[in-house]
Short mmCIF file of N, CA, C and O in Angstrom, two decimals:
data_model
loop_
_atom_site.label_atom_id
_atom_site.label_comp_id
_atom_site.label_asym_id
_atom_site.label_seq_id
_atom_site.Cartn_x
_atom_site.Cartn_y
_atom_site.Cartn_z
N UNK A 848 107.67 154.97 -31.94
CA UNK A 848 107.59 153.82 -32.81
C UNK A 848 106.66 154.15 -33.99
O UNK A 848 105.48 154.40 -33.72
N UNK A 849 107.04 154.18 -35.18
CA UNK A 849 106.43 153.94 -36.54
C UNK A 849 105.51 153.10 -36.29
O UNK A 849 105.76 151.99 -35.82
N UNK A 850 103.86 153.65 -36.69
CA UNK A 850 102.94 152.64 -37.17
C UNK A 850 102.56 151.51 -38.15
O UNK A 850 101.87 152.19 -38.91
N UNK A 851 102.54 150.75 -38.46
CA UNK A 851 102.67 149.74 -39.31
C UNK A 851 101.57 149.79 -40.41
O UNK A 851 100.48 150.04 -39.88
N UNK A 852 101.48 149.66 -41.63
CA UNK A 852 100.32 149.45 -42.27
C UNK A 852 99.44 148.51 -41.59
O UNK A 852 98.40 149.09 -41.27
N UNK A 853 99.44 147.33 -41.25
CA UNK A 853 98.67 146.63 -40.70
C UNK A 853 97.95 147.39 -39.42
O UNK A 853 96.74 147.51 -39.24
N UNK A 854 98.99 147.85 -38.62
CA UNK A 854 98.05 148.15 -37.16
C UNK A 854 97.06 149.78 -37.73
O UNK A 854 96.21 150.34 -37.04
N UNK A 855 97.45 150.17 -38.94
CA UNK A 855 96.81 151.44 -39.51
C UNK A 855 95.71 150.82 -39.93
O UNK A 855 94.63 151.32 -39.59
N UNK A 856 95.71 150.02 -40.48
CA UNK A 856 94.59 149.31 -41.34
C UNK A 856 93.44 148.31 -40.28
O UNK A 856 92.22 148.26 -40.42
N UNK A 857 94.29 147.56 -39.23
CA UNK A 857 93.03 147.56 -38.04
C UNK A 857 92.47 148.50 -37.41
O UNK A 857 91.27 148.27 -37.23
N UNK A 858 92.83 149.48 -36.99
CA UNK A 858 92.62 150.58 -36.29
C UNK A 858 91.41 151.31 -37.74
O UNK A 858 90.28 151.80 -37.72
N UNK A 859 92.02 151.15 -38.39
CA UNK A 859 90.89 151.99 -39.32
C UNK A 859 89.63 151.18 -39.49
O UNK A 859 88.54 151.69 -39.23
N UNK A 860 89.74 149.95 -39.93
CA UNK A 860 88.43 148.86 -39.57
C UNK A 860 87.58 149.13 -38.62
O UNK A 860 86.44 149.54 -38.77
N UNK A 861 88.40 148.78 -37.14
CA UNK A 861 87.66 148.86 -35.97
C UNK A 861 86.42 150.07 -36.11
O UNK A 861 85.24 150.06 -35.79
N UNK A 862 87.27 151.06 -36.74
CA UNK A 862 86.24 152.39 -36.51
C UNK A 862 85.32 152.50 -37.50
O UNK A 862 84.26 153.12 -37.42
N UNK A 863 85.86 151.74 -38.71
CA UNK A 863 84.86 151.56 -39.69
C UNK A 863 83.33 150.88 -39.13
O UNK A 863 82.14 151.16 -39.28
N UNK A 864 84.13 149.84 -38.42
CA UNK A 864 82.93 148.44 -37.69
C UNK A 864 81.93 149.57 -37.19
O UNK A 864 80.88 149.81 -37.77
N UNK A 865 82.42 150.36 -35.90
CA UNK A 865 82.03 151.29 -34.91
C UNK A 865 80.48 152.13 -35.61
O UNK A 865 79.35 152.22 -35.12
N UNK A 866 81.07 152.69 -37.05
CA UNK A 866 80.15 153.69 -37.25
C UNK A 866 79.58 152.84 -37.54
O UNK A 866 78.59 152.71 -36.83
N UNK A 867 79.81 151.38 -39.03
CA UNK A 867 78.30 150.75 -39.59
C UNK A 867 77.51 149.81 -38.75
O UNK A 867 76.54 149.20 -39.20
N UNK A 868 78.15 149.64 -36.93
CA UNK A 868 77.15 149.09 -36.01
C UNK A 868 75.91 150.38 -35.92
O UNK A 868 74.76 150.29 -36.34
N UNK A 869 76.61 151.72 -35.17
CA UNK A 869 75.58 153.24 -35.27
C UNK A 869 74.25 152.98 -36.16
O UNK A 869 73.05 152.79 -35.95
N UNK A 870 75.19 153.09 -37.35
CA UNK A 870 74.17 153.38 -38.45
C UNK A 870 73.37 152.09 -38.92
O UNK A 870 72.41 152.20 -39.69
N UNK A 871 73.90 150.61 -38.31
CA UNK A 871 72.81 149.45 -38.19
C UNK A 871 71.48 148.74 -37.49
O UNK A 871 70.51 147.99 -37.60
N UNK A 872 72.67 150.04 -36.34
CA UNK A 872 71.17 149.92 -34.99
C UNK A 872 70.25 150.93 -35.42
O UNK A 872 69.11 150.56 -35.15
N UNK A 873 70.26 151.92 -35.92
CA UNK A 873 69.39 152.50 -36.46
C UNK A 873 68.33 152.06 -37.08
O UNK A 873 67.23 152.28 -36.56
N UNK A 874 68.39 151.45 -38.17
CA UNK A 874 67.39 150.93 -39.21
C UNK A 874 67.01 149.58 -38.18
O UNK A 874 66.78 148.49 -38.72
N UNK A 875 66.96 149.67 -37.12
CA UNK A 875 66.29 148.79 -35.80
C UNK A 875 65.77 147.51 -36.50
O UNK A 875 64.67 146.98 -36.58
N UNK A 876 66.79 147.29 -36.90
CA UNK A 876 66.83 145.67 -37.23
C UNK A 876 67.91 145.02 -35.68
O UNK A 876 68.47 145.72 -34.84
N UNK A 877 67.87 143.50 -35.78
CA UNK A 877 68.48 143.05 -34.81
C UNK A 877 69.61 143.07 -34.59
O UNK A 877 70.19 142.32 -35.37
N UNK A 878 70.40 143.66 -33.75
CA UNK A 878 71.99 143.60 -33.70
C UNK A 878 72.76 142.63 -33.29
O UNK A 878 73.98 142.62 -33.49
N UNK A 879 72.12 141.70 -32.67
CA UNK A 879 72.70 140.31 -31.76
C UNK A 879 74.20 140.28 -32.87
O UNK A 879 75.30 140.73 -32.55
N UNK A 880 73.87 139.67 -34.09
CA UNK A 880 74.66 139.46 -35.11
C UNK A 880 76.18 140.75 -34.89
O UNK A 880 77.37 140.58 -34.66
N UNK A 881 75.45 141.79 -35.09
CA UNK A 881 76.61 143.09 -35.44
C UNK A 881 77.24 143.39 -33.99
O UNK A 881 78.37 143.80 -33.76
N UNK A 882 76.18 143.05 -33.05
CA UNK A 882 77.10 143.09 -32.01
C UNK A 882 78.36 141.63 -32.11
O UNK A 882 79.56 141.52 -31.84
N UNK A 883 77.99 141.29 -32.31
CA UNK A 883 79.12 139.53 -32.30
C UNK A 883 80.19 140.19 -33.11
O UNK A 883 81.35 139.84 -32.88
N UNK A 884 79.92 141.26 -34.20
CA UNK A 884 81.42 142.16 -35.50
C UNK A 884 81.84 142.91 -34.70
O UNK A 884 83.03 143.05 -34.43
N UNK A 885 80.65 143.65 -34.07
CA UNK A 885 82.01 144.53 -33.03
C UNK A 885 82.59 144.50 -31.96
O UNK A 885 83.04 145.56 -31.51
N UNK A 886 82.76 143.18 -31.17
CA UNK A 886 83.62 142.73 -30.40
C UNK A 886 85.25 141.96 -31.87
O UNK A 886 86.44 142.26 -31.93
N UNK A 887 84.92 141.59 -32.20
CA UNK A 887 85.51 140.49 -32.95
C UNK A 887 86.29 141.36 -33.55
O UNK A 887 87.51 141.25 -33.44
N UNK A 888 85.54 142.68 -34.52
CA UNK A 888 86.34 143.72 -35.41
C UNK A 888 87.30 144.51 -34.77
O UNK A 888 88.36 144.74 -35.36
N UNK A 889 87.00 145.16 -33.14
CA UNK A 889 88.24 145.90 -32.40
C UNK A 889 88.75 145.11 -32.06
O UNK A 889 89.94 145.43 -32.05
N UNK A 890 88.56 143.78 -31.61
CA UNK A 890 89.48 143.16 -31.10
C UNK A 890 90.88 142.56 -32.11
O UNK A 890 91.97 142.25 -31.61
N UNK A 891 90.63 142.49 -33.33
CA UNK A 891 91.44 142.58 -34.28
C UNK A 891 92.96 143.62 -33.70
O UNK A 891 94.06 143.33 -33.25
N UNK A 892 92.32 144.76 -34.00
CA UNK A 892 93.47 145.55 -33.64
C UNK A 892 94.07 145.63 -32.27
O UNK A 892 95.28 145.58 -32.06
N UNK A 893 92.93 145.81 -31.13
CA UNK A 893 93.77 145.40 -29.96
C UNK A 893 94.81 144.55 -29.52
O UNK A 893 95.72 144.94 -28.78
N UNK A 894 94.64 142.81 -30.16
CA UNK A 894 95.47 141.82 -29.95
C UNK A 894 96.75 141.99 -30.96
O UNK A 894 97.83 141.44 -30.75
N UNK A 895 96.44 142.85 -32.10
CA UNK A 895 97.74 143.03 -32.98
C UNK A 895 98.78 144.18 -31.93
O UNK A 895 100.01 144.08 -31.91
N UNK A 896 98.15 145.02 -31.29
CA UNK A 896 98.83 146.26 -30.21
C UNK A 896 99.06 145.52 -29.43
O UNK A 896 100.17 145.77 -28.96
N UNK A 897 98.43 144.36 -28.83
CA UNK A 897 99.31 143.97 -27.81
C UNK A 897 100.69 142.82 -28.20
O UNK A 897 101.63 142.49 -27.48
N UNK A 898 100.39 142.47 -29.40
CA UNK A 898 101.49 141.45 -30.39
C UNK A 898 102.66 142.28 -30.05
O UNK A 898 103.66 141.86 -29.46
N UNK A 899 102.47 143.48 -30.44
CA UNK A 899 104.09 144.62 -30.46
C UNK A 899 104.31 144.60 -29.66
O UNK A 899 105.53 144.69 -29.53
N UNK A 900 103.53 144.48 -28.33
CA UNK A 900 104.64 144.94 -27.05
C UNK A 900 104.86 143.53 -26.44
O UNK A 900 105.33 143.54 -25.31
N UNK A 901 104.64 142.46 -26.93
CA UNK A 901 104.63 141.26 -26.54
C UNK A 901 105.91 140.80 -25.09
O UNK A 901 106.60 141.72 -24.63
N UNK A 902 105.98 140.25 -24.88
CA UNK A 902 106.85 139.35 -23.62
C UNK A 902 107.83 139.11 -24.32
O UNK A 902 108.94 139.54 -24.00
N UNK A 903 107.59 138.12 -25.81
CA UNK A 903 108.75 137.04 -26.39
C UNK A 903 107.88 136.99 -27.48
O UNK A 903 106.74 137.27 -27.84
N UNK A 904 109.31 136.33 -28.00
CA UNK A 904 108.94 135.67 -29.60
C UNK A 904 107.24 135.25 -29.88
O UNK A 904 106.42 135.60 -30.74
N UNK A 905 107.16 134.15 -28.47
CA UNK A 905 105.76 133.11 -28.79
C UNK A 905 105.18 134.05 -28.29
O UNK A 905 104.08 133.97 -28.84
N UNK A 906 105.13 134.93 -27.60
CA UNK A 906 104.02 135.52 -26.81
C UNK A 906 103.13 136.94 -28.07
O UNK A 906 102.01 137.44 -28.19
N UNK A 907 104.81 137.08 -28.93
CA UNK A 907 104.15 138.03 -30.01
C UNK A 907 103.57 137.17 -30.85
O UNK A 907 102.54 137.62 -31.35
N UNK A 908 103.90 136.00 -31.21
CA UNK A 908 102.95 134.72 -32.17
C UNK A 908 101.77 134.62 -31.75
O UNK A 908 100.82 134.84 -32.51
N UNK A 909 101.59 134.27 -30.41
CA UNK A 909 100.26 134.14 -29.72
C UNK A 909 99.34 135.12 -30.18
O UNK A 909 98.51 135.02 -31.08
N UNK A 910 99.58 136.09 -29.46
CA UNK A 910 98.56 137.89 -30.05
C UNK A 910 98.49 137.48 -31.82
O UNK A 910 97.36 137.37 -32.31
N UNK A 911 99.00 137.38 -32.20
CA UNK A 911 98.80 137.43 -33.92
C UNK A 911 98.06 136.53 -33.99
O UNK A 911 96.89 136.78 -34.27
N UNK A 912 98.43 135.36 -33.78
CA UNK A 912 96.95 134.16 -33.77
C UNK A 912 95.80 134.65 -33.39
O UNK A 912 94.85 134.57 -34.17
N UNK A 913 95.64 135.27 -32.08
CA UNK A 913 94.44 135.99 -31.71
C UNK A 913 93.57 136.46 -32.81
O UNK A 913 92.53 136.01 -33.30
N UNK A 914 94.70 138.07 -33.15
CA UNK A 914 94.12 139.16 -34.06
C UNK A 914 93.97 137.89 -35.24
O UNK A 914 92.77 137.69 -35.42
N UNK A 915 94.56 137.27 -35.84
CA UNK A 915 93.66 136.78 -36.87
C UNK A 915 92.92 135.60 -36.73
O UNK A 915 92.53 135.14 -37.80
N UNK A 916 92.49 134.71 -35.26
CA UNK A 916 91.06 134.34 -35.60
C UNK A 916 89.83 135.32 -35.30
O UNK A 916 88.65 135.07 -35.53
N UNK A 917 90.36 136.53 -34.71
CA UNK A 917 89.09 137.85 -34.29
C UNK A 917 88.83 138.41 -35.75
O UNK A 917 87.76 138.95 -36.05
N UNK A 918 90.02 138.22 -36.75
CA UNK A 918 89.70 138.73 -38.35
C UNK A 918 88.98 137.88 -38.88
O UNK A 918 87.99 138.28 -39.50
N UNK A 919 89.26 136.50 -38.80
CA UNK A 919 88.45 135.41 -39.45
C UNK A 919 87.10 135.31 -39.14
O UNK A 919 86.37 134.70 -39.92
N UNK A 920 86.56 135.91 -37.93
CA UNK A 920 85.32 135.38 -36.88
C UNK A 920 84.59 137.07 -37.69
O UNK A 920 83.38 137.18 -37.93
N UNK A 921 85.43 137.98 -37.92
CA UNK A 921 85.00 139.18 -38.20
C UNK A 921 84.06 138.93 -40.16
O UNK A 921 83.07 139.41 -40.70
N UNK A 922 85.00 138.05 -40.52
CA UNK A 922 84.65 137.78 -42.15
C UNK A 922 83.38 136.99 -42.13
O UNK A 922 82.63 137.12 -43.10
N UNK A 923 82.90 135.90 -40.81
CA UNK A 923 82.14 135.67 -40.86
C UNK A 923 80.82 136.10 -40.80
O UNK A 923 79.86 136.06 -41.57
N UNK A 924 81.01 136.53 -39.69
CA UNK A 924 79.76 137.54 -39.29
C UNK A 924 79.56 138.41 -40.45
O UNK A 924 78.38 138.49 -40.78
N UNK A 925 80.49 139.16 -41.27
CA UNK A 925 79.94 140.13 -42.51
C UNK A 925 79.58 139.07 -43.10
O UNK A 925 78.50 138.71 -42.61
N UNK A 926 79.88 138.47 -43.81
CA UNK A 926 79.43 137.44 -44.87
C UNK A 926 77.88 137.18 -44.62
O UNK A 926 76.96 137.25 -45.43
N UNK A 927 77.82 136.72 -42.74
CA UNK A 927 75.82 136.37 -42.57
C UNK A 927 75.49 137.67 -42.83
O UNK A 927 74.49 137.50 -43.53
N UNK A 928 75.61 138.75 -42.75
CA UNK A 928 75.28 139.79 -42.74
C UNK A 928 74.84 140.65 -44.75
O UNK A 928 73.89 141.28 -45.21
N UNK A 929 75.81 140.28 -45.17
CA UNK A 929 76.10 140.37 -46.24
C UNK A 929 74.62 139.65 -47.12
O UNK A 929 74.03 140.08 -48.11
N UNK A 930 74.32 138.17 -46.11
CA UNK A 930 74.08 137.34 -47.01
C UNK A 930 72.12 137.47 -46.34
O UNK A 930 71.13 136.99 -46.89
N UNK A 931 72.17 138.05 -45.42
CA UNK A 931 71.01 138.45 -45.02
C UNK A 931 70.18 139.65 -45.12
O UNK A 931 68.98 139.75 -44.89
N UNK A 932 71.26 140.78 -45.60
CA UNK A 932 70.89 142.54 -45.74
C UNK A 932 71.60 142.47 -46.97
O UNK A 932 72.61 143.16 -47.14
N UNK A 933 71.27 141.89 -47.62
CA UNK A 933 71.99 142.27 -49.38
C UNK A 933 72.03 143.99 -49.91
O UNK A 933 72.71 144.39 -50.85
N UNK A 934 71.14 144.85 -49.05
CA UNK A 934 70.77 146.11 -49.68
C UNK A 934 71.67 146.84 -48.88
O UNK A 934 71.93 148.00 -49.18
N UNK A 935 72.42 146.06 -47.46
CA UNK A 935 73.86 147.49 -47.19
C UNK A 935 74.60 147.20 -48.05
O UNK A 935 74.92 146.06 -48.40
N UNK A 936 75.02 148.44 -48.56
CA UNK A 936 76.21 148.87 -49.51
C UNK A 936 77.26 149.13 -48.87
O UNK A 936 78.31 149.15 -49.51
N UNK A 937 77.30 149.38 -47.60
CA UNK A 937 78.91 149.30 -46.74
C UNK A 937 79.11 147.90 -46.31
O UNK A 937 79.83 147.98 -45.31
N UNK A 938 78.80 146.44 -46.58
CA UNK A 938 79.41 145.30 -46.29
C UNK A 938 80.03 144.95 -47.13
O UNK A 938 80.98 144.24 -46.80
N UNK A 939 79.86 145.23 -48.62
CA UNK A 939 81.22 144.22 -49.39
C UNK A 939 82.13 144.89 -49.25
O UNK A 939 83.15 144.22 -49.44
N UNK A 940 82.40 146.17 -48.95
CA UNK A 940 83.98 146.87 -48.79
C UNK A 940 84.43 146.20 -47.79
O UNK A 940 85.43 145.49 -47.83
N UNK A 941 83.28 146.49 -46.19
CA UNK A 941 83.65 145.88 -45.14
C UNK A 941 84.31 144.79 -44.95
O UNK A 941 85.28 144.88 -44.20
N UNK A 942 83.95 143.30 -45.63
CA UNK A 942 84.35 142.02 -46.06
C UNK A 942 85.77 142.07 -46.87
O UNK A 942 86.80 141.47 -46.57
N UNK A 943 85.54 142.84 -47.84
CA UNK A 943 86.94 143.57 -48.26
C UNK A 943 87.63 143.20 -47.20
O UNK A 943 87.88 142.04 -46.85
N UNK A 944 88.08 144.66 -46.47
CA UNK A 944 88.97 145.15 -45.66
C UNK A 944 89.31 143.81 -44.93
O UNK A 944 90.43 143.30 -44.91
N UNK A 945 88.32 143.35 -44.40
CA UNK A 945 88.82 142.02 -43.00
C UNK A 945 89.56 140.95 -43.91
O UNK A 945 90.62 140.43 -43.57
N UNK A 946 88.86 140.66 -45.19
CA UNK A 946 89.76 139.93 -45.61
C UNK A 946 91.51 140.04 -46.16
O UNK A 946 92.41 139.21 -46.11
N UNK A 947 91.47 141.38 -46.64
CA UNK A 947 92.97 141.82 -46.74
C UNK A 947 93.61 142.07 -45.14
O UNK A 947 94.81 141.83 -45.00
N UNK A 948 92.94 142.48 -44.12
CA UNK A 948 93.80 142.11 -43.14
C UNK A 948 94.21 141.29 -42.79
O UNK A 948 95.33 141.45 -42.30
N UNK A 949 93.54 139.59 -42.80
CA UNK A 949 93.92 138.53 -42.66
C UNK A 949 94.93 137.70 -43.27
O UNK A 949 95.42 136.75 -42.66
N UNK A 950 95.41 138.15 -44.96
CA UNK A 950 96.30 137.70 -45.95
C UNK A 950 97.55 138.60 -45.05
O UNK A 950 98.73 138.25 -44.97
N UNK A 951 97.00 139.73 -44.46
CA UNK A 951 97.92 140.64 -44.06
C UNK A 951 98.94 139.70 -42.76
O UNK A 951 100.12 139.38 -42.67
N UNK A 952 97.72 139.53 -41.93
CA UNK A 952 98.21 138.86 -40.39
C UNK A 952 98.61 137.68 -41.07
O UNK A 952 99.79 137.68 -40.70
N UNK A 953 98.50 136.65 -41.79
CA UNK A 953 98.90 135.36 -42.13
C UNK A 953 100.69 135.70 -43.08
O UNK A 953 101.54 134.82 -43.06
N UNK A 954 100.86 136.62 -43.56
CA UNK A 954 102.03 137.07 -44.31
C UNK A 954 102.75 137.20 -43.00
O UNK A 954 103.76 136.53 -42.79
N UNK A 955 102.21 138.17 -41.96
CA UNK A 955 103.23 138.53 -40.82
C UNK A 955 103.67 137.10 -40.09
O UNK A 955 104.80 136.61 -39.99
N UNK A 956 102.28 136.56 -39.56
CA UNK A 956 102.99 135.09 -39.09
C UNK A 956 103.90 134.15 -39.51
O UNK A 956 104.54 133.52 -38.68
N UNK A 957 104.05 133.97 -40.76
CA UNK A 957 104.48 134.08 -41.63
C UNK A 957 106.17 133.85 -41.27
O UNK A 957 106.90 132.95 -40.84
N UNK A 958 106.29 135.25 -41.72
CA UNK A 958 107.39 135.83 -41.38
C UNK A 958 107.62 135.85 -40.02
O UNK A 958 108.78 135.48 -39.87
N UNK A 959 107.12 136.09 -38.93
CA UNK A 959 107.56 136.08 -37.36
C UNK A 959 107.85 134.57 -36.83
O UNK A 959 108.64 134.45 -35.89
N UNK A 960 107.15 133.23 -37.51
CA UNK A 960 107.63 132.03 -37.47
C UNK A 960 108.98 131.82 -38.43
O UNK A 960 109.56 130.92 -37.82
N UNK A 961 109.42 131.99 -39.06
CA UNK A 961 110.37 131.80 -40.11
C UNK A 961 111.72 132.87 -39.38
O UNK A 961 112.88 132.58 -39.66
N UNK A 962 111.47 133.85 -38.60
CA UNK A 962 112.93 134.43 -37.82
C UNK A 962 113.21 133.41 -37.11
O UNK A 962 114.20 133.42 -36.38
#
């Protein structure tokens, strides 16, 4: 099976999330927060992988709802983050990305309600 831009583009997030948690716990500030992105950020892509192999129609709708309130919950957390560490320079891309995945997952629903 051909990978999808979307499931390329979660999968690339997730790992994005992965390293700037590394490199957040480092500068030993509190992670409570970044831990809350990196459940929320893989789980993005996981619930979109499990959308594809879904049961049924609703059951692939369901997973997509998932992956995009785990994208939405993901925009939040950058945003406090964003709005509390103004001096990382890897969160506005970060915020970026989650937000084009979400126009992304909302286009697919989209379309998977409308077949």
């Amino acid at each position: 099976m051909k990978e999808s831009i979307l499931h390329t583009k979660a999968l690339d997030f997730a790992a994005e999330i992965m390293i700037f948690y590394e490199e957040f716990a480092q500068l030993k500030k509190d992670t409570t927060v970044a831990k809350q992105l990196l459940r929320s950020a893989t789980s993005v892509g996981a619930n979109l992988n499990e959308a594809t192999f879904g049961n049924s129609k609703a059951d692939f709708i369901n997973k997509l709802h998932i992956s995009l309130k785990e994208a939405n919950e993901s925009v939040y957390w950058l945003t406090l983050l964003q709005r509390v560490y103004k001096d990382i320079e890897k969160l506005p891309k970060l915020l970026k990305d989650a937000n084009e995945i979400k126009a992304m997952l909302v286009a697919s629903l989209n379309t998977a309600k409308g077949n």
